[in-house]
């Protein structure tokens, strides 16, 4: 055995052991299931033994009087075994489904607690695949797999013990089969696991492609790339098909091999056992019982190939699940973190720099103080680091160096949930949930009354539109707000922020996707929402910039200018050039 094989085998055992650890809450039920399993297996093994007794003592002994009692006992044993097997199946299914439920919940909860940086590098479809398909594969281990592995193991051990007691020479024959089975099982297991790993990975990629395609259908239709997307899906789909065919090829050798092995064993039993019966060294009942045991033996041996494949599939699925569960958040809440008290809203950046892992610095040595209730605009060319900088405030990421203070206290001193409750975000690409307008506005405050929701909507200049709808605030908006315009979605997002009433507001290009007709309503809505709040706004529209008390210019991740609109025009540089260019464009449009 080479070192790589040892590592793979050890890894599989560790993964299975860790997966079985999720059964701990149901340990008493697991013990009960094992007891049922022992009794049902014992009853199954008792039938050939009774047959031996009937043949040797009653049939050959011509004791007809006791045969009906033996026959009745066989019926009782069969009935008891059936009842116990049914109870065992119900119990194991209950344990399996509840364990998978808990595993999915743990996985989903862990994903929710990971930092935003994790989602920057992870495909949504792959995560969905791990929560659904991989969890389902693990469930097979808890239910069908675990029961059949134990039943087969007990059957193999039980038959060996009984046969060896009856006739040691037949026991040795039985024992001689084991190495041939073990060798085949090892070869099968180590060939099939890489195929299952690749299959699971490719299935996750297919889910990602489907998720991306469905959510981007408007773009696909617009550019007429249906054929290209079909080709992309078909390529991965064919890859899965080929992998399953490869797995089937490996599996196809198992059944013929085991069939030949059991047939060889039967022939040897007939030859050796028959000779012993003729020599009167073995009873006919023992030979027939041993033949019956060979029949019982065939099922677990044949099934072992399927079970190995299922175990390897569960191990690979577990490996993918534990990859997520073992991922730690880059943003961690310190022990003893505090709730954020009532804040004035002063933000201080002290020599803040940030870089993504294995990337160059995006934000470089930023020092900036924003006073309570001050409006500050961030401007700069695309890729200057504006969105990255504001993402550090709610701790979506932590600075690589430097620190950010809220009212003079490092934000790392606070609980994440408490900190983020003080910060309202309105993003360029607004996300709305599939539900009603009321539900979306009240997302951050589910217990809000309709009057509170309407007040927030009025401040966001969207109440008039909502009241024109047949169902008003109960109107469904479709997935991602597909039934609303860009400006309407933005104003609903603003209402959502107003309702939770955060002391700090961050607006990331809130007017980028609206038309000129909506701009006036957006301007009024933003003035309403920024009133009496510390506000940071990233915007290219001149009115949004001019309403700011100060304007900070970022270029290539560095803070190059800070001042009022008038001061920056006098200084020259990026802001003045951008202002003059937009002014010229505005005049051309007006003409």
Coordinates of C-alpha atoms in Angstrom, one line a residue:
X1 CA 0.0 0.0 0.0
X2 CA 1.5 3.4 -1.0
X3 CA 1.4 6.5 1.1
X4 CA -1.2 8.2 -1.0
X5 CA -3.6 5.3 -0.6
X6 CA -3.1 5.4 3.2
X7 CA -3.9 9.1 3.3
X8 CA -7.1 8.6 1.3
X9 CA -8.2 5.7 3.5
X10 CA -7.5 7.6 6.7
X11 CA -9.3 10.7 5.3
X12 CA -12.4 8.6 4.5
X13 CA -12.5 7.1 8.0
X14 CA -12.1 10.5 9.6
X15 CA -14.9 12.0 7.5
X16 CA -17.3 9.2 8.1
X17 CA -16.4 9.3 11.9
X18 CA -17.1 13.1 11.9
X19 CA -20.4 12.6 10.0
X20 CA -21.5 10.0 12.5
X21 CA -20.8 12.6 15.3
X22 CA -24.0 14.4 14.1
X23 CA -25.9 11.4 15.5
X24 CA -25.1 12.3 19.0
X25 CA -28.4 14.0 19.8
X26 CA -30.2 10.7 18.9
X27 CA -27.8 8.4 20.7
X28 CA -30.6 6.6 22.7
X29 CA -32.5 6.0 19.5
X30 CA -29.3 4.8 17.8
X31 CA -28.8 2.3 20.6
X32 CA -32.4 1.1 20.2
X33 CA -31.9 0.8 16.5
X34 CA -28.7 -1.3 17.1
X35 CA -30.6 -3.6 19.5
X36 CA -33.4 -4.1 16.9
X37 CA -30.8 -4.8 14.3
X38 CA -29.1 -7.4 16.5
X39 CA -32.4 -9.2 17.2
X40 CA -33.6 -9.1 13.6
X41 CA -30.2 -10.4 12.3
X42 CA -30.2 -13.1 14.9
X43 CA -33.6 -14.3 13.9
X44 CA -32.6 -14.4 10.2
X45 CA -29.6 -16.6 11.1
X46 CA -31.8 -18.9 13.2
X47 CA -33.8 -20.2 10.3
X48 CA -31.0 -22.4 8.7
X49 CA -30.1 -23.7 12.2
X50 CA -33.7 -24.8 12.7
X51 CA -33.7 -26.4 9.3
X52 CA -30.6 -28.4 10.2
X53 CA -32.3 -29.6 13.4
X54 CA -35.5 -30.6 11.6
X55 CA -33.6 -32.6 8.9
X56 CA -31.2 -34.4 11.3
X57 CA -33.4 -35.0 14.2
X58 CA -36.9 -35.3 12.8
X59 CA -36.9 -36.0 9.1
X60 CA -34.1 -38.4 9.0
X61 CA -35.1 -39.7 12.4
X62 CA -38.6 -40.1 11.1
X63 CA -40.1 -38.1 14.1
X64 CA -43.1 -36.7 12.3
X65 CA -44.8 -35.5 15.5
X66 CA -42.4 -32.6 16.1
X67 CA -42.3 -31.3 12.5
X68 CA -45.4 -29.1 12.8
X69 CA -44.0 -27.5 15.9
X70 CA -40.7 -26.7 14.0
X71 CA -42.7 -25.4 11.1
X72 CA -44.8 -23.1 13.3
X73 CA -41.6 -21.9 15.0
X74 CA -40.2 -21.0 11.6
X75 CA -43.3 -19.0 10.8
X76 CA -43.1 -17.1 14.2
X77 CA -39.5 -16.3 13.6
X78 CA -40.2 -15.1 10.1
X79 CA -43.1 -12.9 11.4
X80 CA -41.0 -11.5 14.3
X81 CA -38.1 -10.7 11.9
X82 CA -40.5 -8.9 9.5
X83 CA -41.9 -6.8 12.4
X84 CA -38.5 -5.9 13.8
X85 CA -37.2 -5.1 10.3
X86 CA -40.1 -2.7 9.7
X87 CA -39.6 -1.0 13.1
X88 CA -35.9 -0.7 12.3
X89 CA -36.5 0.9 9.0
X90 CA -39.0 3.5 10.5
X91 CA -36.6 4.3 13.3
X92 CA -33.5 4.7 11.1
X93 CA -35.4 6.9 8.6
X94 CA -36.5 9.1 11.5
X95 CA -32.9 9.4 12.8
X96 CA -31.5 9.9 9.3
X97 CA -34.0 12.7 8.2
X98 CA -33.6 14.6 11.5
X99 CA -29.8 14.3 11.4
X100 CA -29.7 15.6 7.9
X101 CA -32.1 18.4 8.9
X102 CA -29.7 19.4 11.7
X103 CA -26.7 19.1 9.4
X104 CA -28.3 21.4 6.8
X105 CA -29.3 23.9 9.5
X106 CA -25.7 23.9 10.9
X107 CA -24.3 24.4 7.4
X108 CA -26.8 27.2 6.5
X109 CA -26.2 29.0 9.8
X110 CA -22.4 28.8 9.4
X111 CA -22.7 30.2 5.8
X112 CA -24.8 33.1 7.1
X113 CA -22.1 33.8 9.7
X114 CA -19.2 33.9 7.3
X115 CA -17.8 37.3 6.2
X116 CA -18.6 38.9 2.9
X117 CA -15.1 38.0 1.7
X118 CA -16.1 34.3 1.6
X119 CA -18.8 35.0 -0.9
X120 CA -16.5 37.0 -3.2
X121 CA -14.7 33.8 -4.1
X122 CA -17.5 31.2 -3.8
X123 CA -20.1 30.3 -6.5
X124 CA -23.7 30.5 -5.3
X125 CA -24.7 27.4 -7.2
X126 CA -22.0 25.3 -5.6
X127 CA -23.1 26.4 -2.1
X128 CA -26.7 25.5 -3.0
X129 CA -25.4 22.1 -4.2
X130 CA -23.6 21.4 -0.9
X131 CA -26.6 22.4 1.2
X132 CA -29.0 20.2 -0.8
X133 CA -27.4 17.4 -2.9
X134 CA -24.4 16.8 -0.7
X135 CA -26.6 16.7 2.5
X136 CA -28.9 14.2 0.8
X137 CA -25.9 12.0 -0.1
X138 CA -24.8 12.1 3.6
X139 CA -28.4 11.1 4.6
X140 CA -28.0 7.8 2.8
X141 CA -25.1 7.0 5.1
X142 CA -27.2 7.7 8.2
X143 CA -30.2 5.6 7.0
X144 CA -29.8 2.8 4.4
X145 CA -26.0 2.7 4.5
X146 CA -25.4 2.4 8.2
X147 CA -28.1 -0.3 8.7
X148 CA -27.0 -2.5 5.9
X149 CA -23.3 -2.2 6.8
X150 CA -24.1 -3.4 10.3
X151 CA -26.5 -6.1 9.2
X152 CA -24.0 -7.4 6.6
X153 CA -21.2 -7.4 9.2
X154 CA -23.2 -9.2 11.8
X155 CA -24.4 -11.7 9.2
X156 CA -20.8 -12.4 8.1
X157 CA -19.6 -12.9 11.6
X158 CA -22.6 -14.8 12.8
X159 CA -22.4 -17.3 9.9
X160 CA -18.7 -17.8 10.5
X161 CA -19.2 -18.6 14.2
X162 CA -22.1 -21.0 13.6
X163 CA -20.4 -22.9 10.8
X164 CA -17.1 -23.2 12.6
X165 CA -18.8 -24.7 15.6
X166 CA -20.6 -27.2 13.4
X167 CA -17.6 -28.1 11.2
X168 CA -14.2 -26.4 11.5
X169 CA -13.2 -27.5 8.0
X170 CA -16.2 -25.7 6.4
X171 CA -15.3 -22.7 8.6
X172 CA -11.9 -22.6 7.1
X173 CA -13.4 -22.7 3.6
X174 CA -15.6 -19.8 4.6
X175 CA -12.5 -17.9 6.0
X176 CA -10.6 -18.6 2.7
X177 CA -13.2 -16.4 0.8
X178 CA -12.5 -13.3 2.9
X179 CA -9.1 -12.2 1.4
X180 CA -10.6 -12.3 -2.1
X181 CA -13.5 -10.1 -1.1
X182 CA -11.3 -7.7 0.9
X183 CA -8.8 -7.3 -2.0
X184 CA -11.7 -6.5 -4.4
X185 CA -13.3 -4.1 -2.0
X186 CA -10.1 -2.1 -1.5
X187 CA -9.5 -1.9 -5.3
X188 CA -13.0 -0.8 -5.9
X189 CA -13.1 1.8 -3.1
X190 CA -9.9 3.6 -4.2
X191 CA -10.9 3.7 -7.8
X192 CA -14.4 5.0 -7.2
X193 CA -13.8 7.8 -4.7
X194 CA -11.9 10.1 -7.1
X195 CA -14.8 9.7 -9.6
X196 CA -17.3 10.6 -6.9
X197 CA -15.3 13.6 -5.8
X198 CA -15.1 14.9 -9.4
X199 CA -18.8 14.1 -9.9
X200 CA -19.8 16.1 -6.8
X201 CA -17.7 19.0 -7.9
X202 CA -19.1 19.0 -11.4
X203 CA -22.7 18.8 -10.1
X204 CA -22.0 21.9 -8.1
X205 CA -20.7 23.7 -11.2
X206 CA -23.8 22.7 -13.1
X207 CA -26.0 24.2 -10.4
X208 CA -23.9 27.4 -10.5
X209 CA -24.4 27.6 -14.3
X210 CA -28.2 27.1 -14.0
X211 CA -28.4 29.7 -11.2
X212 CA -26.4 32.2 -13.1
X213 CA -28.3 31.6 -16.3
X214 CA -31.8 31.9 -14.8
X215 CA -30.9 35.1 -12.9
X216 CA -29.3 36.6 -16.0
X217 CA -32.0 35.6 -18.5
X218 CA -32.8 39.2 -19.6
X219 CA -29.1 39.7 -20.5
X220 CA -29.0 36.4 -22.3
X221 CA -32.1 37.2 -24.3
X222 CA -30.9 40.7 -25.0
X223 CA -27.6 39.5 -26.5
X224 CA -29.0 36.4 -28.1
X225 CA -26.6 34.1 -26.4
X226 CA -29.0 31.2 -25.8
X227 CA -26.9 28.8 -27.9
X228 CA -23.7 29.7 -26.1
X229 CA -25.3 29.2 -22.7
X230 CA -26.7 25.9 -23.8
X231 CA -23.3 24.8 -24.9
X232 CA -21.8 25.8 -21.6
X233 CA -24.4 23.8 -19.7
X234 CA -24.2 20.9 -22.1
X235 CA -20.4 20.6 -21.7
X236 CA -20.7 20.2 -17.9
X237 CA -23.7 18.0 -18.3
X238 CA -21.7 15.7 -20.6
X239 CA -18.9 15.7 -18.1
X240 CA -21.2 14.4 -15.3
X241 CA -22.6 11.8 -17.7
X242 CA -19.1 10.6 -18.6
X243 CA -18.1 10.5 -14.9
X244 CA -21.2 8.3 -14.1
X245 CA -20.4 6.0 -17.0
X246 CA -16.8 5.7 -15.7
X247 CA -18.2 4.9 -12.2
X248 CA -20.5 2.3 -13.7
X249 CA -17.6 0.7 -15.6
X250 CA -15.8 0.3 -12.3
X251 CA -18.9 -1.1 -10.7
X252 CA -19.6 -3.5 -13.6
X253 CA -16.7 -5.7 -12.6
X254 CA -17.9 -6.2 -9.1
X255 CA -21.1 -8.3 -9.6
X256 CA -19.5 -10.8 -12.1
X257 CA -16.5 -11.1 -9.8
X258 CA -18.6 -11.7 -6.7
X259 CA -20.9 -14.0 -8.6
X260 CA -18.0 -16.2 -9.7
X261 CA -16.6 -16.2 -6.2
X262 CA -19.9 -17.3 -4.6
X263 CA -20.4 -20.0 -7.3
X264 CA -16.9 -21.3 -6.6
X265 CA -17.7 -21.4 -2.9
X266 CA -20.9 -23.3 -3.6
X267 CA -19.0 -25.8 -5.8
X268 CA -16.4 -26.4 -3.1
X269 CA -19.1 -26.8 -0.4
X270 CA -20.9 -29.4 -2.6
X271 CA -17.6 -31.2 -3.2
X272 CA -16.1 -31.1 0.3
X273 CA -19.4 -31.2 2.2
X274 CA -20.8 -33.9 0.1
X275 CA -17.7 -36.0 0.6
X276 CA -18.0 -35.6 4.3
X277 CA -21.7 -36.6 4.3
X278 CA -20.9 -39.7 2.3
X279 CA -18.1 -40.5 4.7
X280 CA -20.6 -39.9 7.5
X281 CA -18.3 -37.2 9.0
X282 CA -21.0 -34.5 8.4
X283 CA -24.8 -34.7 8.7
X284 CA -27.0 -33.9 5.8
X285 CA -28.8 -31.3 7.8
X286 CA -25.5 -29.4 8.4
X287 CA -24.7 -29.5 4.7
X288 CA -28.1 -28.1 3.7
X289 CA -27.9 -25.5 6.5
X290 CA -24.5 -24.4 5.3
X291 CA -25.8 -24.2 1.8
X292 CA -28.6 -21.9 3.1
X293 CA -26.0 -19.8 4.9
X294 CA -24.2 -19.4 1.6
X295 CA -27.4 -18.0 0.1
X296 CA -27.6 -15.6 3.0
X297 CA -23.9 -14.8 2.5
X298 CA -24.3 -13.9 -1.1
X299 CA -26.5 -10.8 -0.4
X300 CA -24.0 -8.9 1.8
X301 CA -21.1 -9.8 -0.4
X302 CA -22.8 -8.6 -3.6
X303 CA -24.2 -5.6 -1.8
X304 CA -20.8 -4.5 -0.4
X305 CA -19.9 -3.0 -3.8
X306 CA -22.9 -0.8 -3.8
X307 CA -22.3 0.1 -0.1
X308 CA -18.7 1.0 -0.8
X309 CA -19.8 3.3 -3.6
X310 CA -22.4 4.9 -1.3
X311 CA -19.9 5.3 1.5
X312 CA -17.4 6.9 -0.9
X313 CA -20.2 9.2 -2.2
X314 CA -21.1 10.2 1.4
X315 CA -17.5 10.7 2.3
X316 CA -16.9 13.0 -0.7
X317 CA -20.2 14.9 0.1
X318 CA -19.1 15.1 3.8
X319 CA -15.7 16.4 2.7
X320 CA -17.4 19.2 0.7
X321 CA -19.7 20.1 3.6
X322 CA -16.8 20.2 6.1
X323 CA -14.8 22.4 3.7
X324 CA -17.5 25.0 4.4
X325 CA -17.9 24.2 8.1
X326 CA -14.1 24.4 8.6
X327 CA -13.9 27.8 6.9
X328 CA -13.5 30.6 9.4
X329 CA -14.7 34.1 8.9
X330 CA -12.0 36.7 8.2
X331 CA -14.0 39.1 10.3
X332 CA -14.3 37.9 13.8
X333 CA -16.1 39.3 16.8
X334 CA -13.8 39.6 19.7
X335 CA -14.6 37.9 23.0
X336 CA -16.5 40.2 25.3
X337 CA -17.6 42.5 22.4
X338 CA -20.0 45.3 23.4
X339 CA -23.3 46.5 22.2
X340 CA -23.1 49.8 20.4
X341 CA -24.6 52.5 22.7
X342 CA -26.5 55.5 21.3
X343 CA -24.0 57.2 19.0
X344 CA -23.5 60.7 17.7
X345 CA -22.1 59.3 14.5
X346 CA -18.5 60.5 14.3
X347 CA -16.4 58.3 12.0
X348 CA -12.6 58.4 12.0
X349 CA -10.3 56.6 9.6
X350 CA -6.8 56.3 11.0
X351 CA -4.2 55.2 8.4
X352 CA -6.5 52.7 6.9
X353 CA -5.2 50.3 4.2
X354 CA -6.8 47.3 2.7
X355 CA -6.0 44.5 0.3
X356 CA -7.8 41.3 -0.6
X357 CA -5.8 38.1 0.0
X358 CA -2.8 37.7 -2.4
X359 CA -3.7 41.0 -4.0
X360 CA -2.3 44.5 -4.2
X361 CA -3.4 47.3 -1.8
X362 CA -6.8 48.7 -2.9
X363 CA -7.0 51.3 -0.1
X364 CA -3.8 53.0 1.0
X365 CA -3.2 54.8 4.2
X366 CA -6.5 56.7 4.4
X367 CA -7.0 59.2 7.2
X368 CA -10.3 61.0 7.3
X369 CA -12.6 62.3 10.0
X370 CA -16.3 62.6 9.4
X371 CA -18.3 64.6 12.0
X372 CA -21.7 63.7 13.4
X373 CA -24.5 64.5 11.0
X374 CA -22.0 65.6 8.3
X375 CA -22.6 64.7 4.7
X376 CA -19.4 63.6 2.9
X377 CA -19.2 62.5 -0.7
X378 CA -16.6 60.1 -2.0
X379 CA -15.6 60.6 -5.7
X380 CA -13.0 59.3 -7.9
X381 CA -12.4 57.2 -11.0
X382 CA -13.7 53.7 -11.3
X383 CA -11.5 51.3 -9.3
X384 CA -10.2 54.0 -7.0
X385 CA -11.4 52.0 -3.9
X386 CA -14.5 54.0 -2.9
X387 CA -16.8 51.0 -2.4
X388 CA -14.1 49.0 -0.7
X389 CA -13.5 51.8 1.8
X390 CA -17.2 52.1 2.8
X391 CA -17.4 48.3 3.1
X392 CA -14.9 48.5 6.0
X393 CA -17.3 50.6 8.1
X394 CA -19.9 47.8 8.9
X395 CA -16.9 45.4 8.9
X396 CA -17.8 43.5 5.8
X397 CA -14.0 43.4 5.7
X398 CA -11.4 44.4 8.3
X399 CA -8.6 46.8 7.4
X400 CA -5.2 45.2 6.6
X401 CA -3.7 48.0 8.7
X402 CA -5.0 51.0 10.5
X403 CA -8.4 51.3 12.3
X404 CA -11.8 52.8 12.1
X405 CA -13.4 54.6 15.1
X406 CA -17.0 55.3 15.9
X407 CA -17.3 58.1 18.3
X408 CA -13.7 57.5 19.3
X409 CA -14.1 53.8 19.9
X410 CA -12.5 51.1 17.6
X411 CA -15.4 49.4 15.8
X412 CA -13.8 46.0 16.5
X413 CA -14.8 46.5 20.2
X414 CA -18.5 46.2 19.2
X415 CA -20.7 43.2 18.4
X416 CA -21.1 42.9 14.6
X417 CA -24.9 42.8 14.7
X418 CA -25.1 45.8 17.0
X419 CA -22.6 47.7 14.9
X420 CA -24.5 47.0 11.6
X421 CA -27.8 48.0 13.2
X422 CA -26.4 51.5 13.5
X423 CA -25.5 51.7 9.8
X424 CA -28.0 52.0 6.8
X425 CA -26.8 51.0 3.4
X426 CA -28.4 51.9 0.0
X427 CA -26.5 50.2 -2.8
X428 CA -26.3 50.8 -6.5
X429 CA -27.8 47.4 -7.2
X430 CA -30.8 47.1 -5.0
X431 CA -31.9 43.7 -3.9
X432 CA -35.5 43.1 -3.1
X433 CA -37.0 39.9 -2.0
X434 CA -39.8 38.0 -3.7
X435 CA -42.8 39.1 -1.6
X436 CA -44.9 42.2 -1.0
X437 CA -43.8 45.9 -1.0
X438 CA -44.8 45.9 2.7
X439 CA -42.5 42.9 3.5
X440 CA -39.6 44.5 1.7
X441 CA -39.8 47.8 3.4
X442 CA -40.2 46.2 6.8
X443 CA -37.4 43.7 6.2
X444 CA -35.2 45.3 8.9
X445 CA -38.1 45.8 11.3
X446 CA -40.6 43.0 10.8
X447 CA -42.9 44.2 13.6
X448 CA -43.3 47.7 12.1
X449 CA -46.9 48.9 11.8
X450 CA -48.4 49.9 8.5
X451 CA -48.4 53.5 9.6
X452 CA -44.6 53.3 10.3
X453 CA -44.1 51.7 6.9
X454 CA -46.1 54.4 5.1
X455 CA -44.2 57.2 6.9
X456 CA -40.9 55.7 5.7
X457 CA -42.3 55.3 2.2
X458 CA -43.5 58.9 2.2
X459 CA -40.0 60.1 3.2
X460 CA -38.6 58.0 0.3
X461 CA -41.1 59.6 -2.1
X462 CA -42.6 56.2 -3.1
X463 CA -45.9 56.2 -1.1
X464 CA -47.9 57.9 -3.9
X465 CA -46.9 55.3 -6.4
X466 CA -47.6 52.4 -4.0
X467 CA -51.1 53.7 -3.3
X468 CA -52.0 53.6 -7.0
X469 CA -51.4 49.8 -7.1
X470 CA -54.6 47.6 -6.7
X471 CA -53.2 45.9 -3.7
X472 CA -51.3 48.8 -2.3
X473 CA -48.6 47.8 0.1
X474 CA -49.5 44.2 -0.2
X475 CA -48.7 44.2 -3.9
X476 CA -46.2 41.4 -4.9
X477 CA -43.1 42.7 -6.6
X478 CA -41.7 39.5 -8.1
X479 CA -38.3 37.9 -7.8
X480 CA -35.7 40.6 -7.2
X481 CA -38.4 43.3 -7.7
X482 CA -38.7 42.5 -11.4
X483 CA -42.1 44.2 -11.6
X484 CA -40.7 47.6 -10.5
X485 CA -38.5 50.2 -12.3
X486 CA -35.0 50.9 -11.2
X487 CA -36.0 54.2 -9.5
X488 CA -39.0 52.5 -7.7
X489 CA -36.7 49.7 -6.4
X490 CA -34.2 52.3 -5.2
X491 CA -36.8 54.3 -3.3
X492 CA -38.2 51.2 -1.7
X493 CA -34.7 50.4 -0.5
X494 CA -34.4 53.9 0.9
X495 CA -37.7 53.4 2.7
X496 CA -36.3 50.2 4.2
X497 CA -33.4 52.1 5.6
X498 CA -35.5 55.0 6.9
X499 CA -37.7 52.6 8.8
X500 CA -34.8 51.2 10.9
X501 CA -33.7 54.8 11.5
X502 CA -29.9 54.3 11.6
X503 CA -27.7 57.2 12.8
X504 CA -25.1 56.5 10.0
X505 CA -26.1 56.2 6.3
X506 CA -24.0 55.0 3.4
X507 CA -25.2 55.5 -0.1
X508 CA -23.2 53.7 -2.8
X509 CA -24.2 55.1 -6.2
X510 CA -27.9 55.3 -5.3
X511 CA -28.8 57.3 -8.5
X512 CA -26.8 55.4 -11.0
X513 CA -29.6 53.5 -12.6
X514 CA -32.4 56.0 -12.7
X515 CA -33.7 58.2 -15.5
X516 CA -33.8 62.0 -15.5
X517 CA -37.6 62.0 -14.7
X518 CA -37.1 60.1 -11.5
X519 CA -34.1 62.1 -10.5
X520 CA -36.0 64.9 -8.8
X521 CA -38.0 62.4 -6.6
X522 CA -34.7 60.7 -5.8
X523 CA -33.1 64.0 -4.9
X524 CA -35.9 64.8 -2.4
X525 CA -35.9 61.3 -1.0
X526 CA -32.2 61.3 -0.4
X527 CA -32.4 64.7 1.3
X528 CA -35.1 63.3 3.5
X529 CA -33.1 60.3 4.4
X530 CA -29.8 62.0 5.0
X531 CA -31.3 64.7 7.3
X532 CA -29.8 64.5 10.8
X533 CA -27.6 61.5 9.9
X534 CA -23.9 61.0 9.4
X535 CA -23.9 60.3 5.6
X536 CA -21.3 59.0 3.2
X537 CA -22.4 59.0 -0.4
X538 CA -20.6 57.7 -3.5
X539 CA -22.1 59.3 -6.5
X540 CA -21.3 60.8 -9.9
X541 CA -24.5 62.9 -10.3
X542 CA -23.6 66.6 -9.6
X543 CA -26.5 67.4 -7.4
X544 CA -25.7 64.5 -5.0
X545 CA -22.2 65.7 -4.7
X546 CA -23.0 69.4 -4.3
X547 CA -25.4 68.6 -1.4
X548 CA -22.4 67.2 0.5
X549 CA -20.7 69.3 3.1
X550 CA -17.4 68.0 2.1
X551 CA -16.1 66.0 -0.8
X552 CA -13.2 63.5 -0.6
X553 CA -11.4 62.5 -3.7
X554 CA -9.9 59.0 -4.0
X555 CA -7.5 58.1 -6.8
X556 CA -5.7 54.7 -7.0
X557 CA -6.7 54.0 -3.4
X558 CA -5.3 57.2 -2.0
X559 CA -7.0 60.2 -0.6
X560 CA -5.8 63.1 -2.8
X561 CA -8.2 65.9 -2.0
X562 CA -10.7 66.9 0.6
X563 CA -12.8 70.0 0.6
X564 CA -16.1 71.7 -0.3
X565 CA -17.4 71.9 -3.9
X566 CA -16.1 75.5 -4.2
X567 CA -12.7 74.6 -2.6
X568 CA -12.1 71.7 -4.9
X569 CA -13.0 73.7 -8.0
X570 CA -10.4 76.2 -7.0
X571 CA -7.7 73.5 -6.3
X572 CA -8.1 71.8 -9.7
X573 CA -7.4 68.1 -10.3
X574 CA -9.8 65.2 -10.7
X575 CA -12.9 66.8 -9.2
X576 CA -12.7 69.9 -11.3
X577 CA -12.1 68.0 -14.5
X578 CA -15.1 65.7 -13.7
X579 CA -17.3 68.6 -12.8
X580 CA -16.5 70.5 -16.0
X581 CA -17.0 67.4 -18.1
X582 CA -20.4 66.7 -16.6
X583 CA -21.4 70.3 -16.8
X584 CA -20.6 70.3 -20.5
X585 CA -22.6 67.1 -21.0
X586 CA -25.6 68.6 -19.2
X587 CA -25.5 71.7 -21.5
X588 CA -25.4 69.5 -24.6
X589 CA -28.4 67.5 -23.4
X590 CA -30.3 70.7 -22.6
X591 CA -29.7 72.0 -26.1

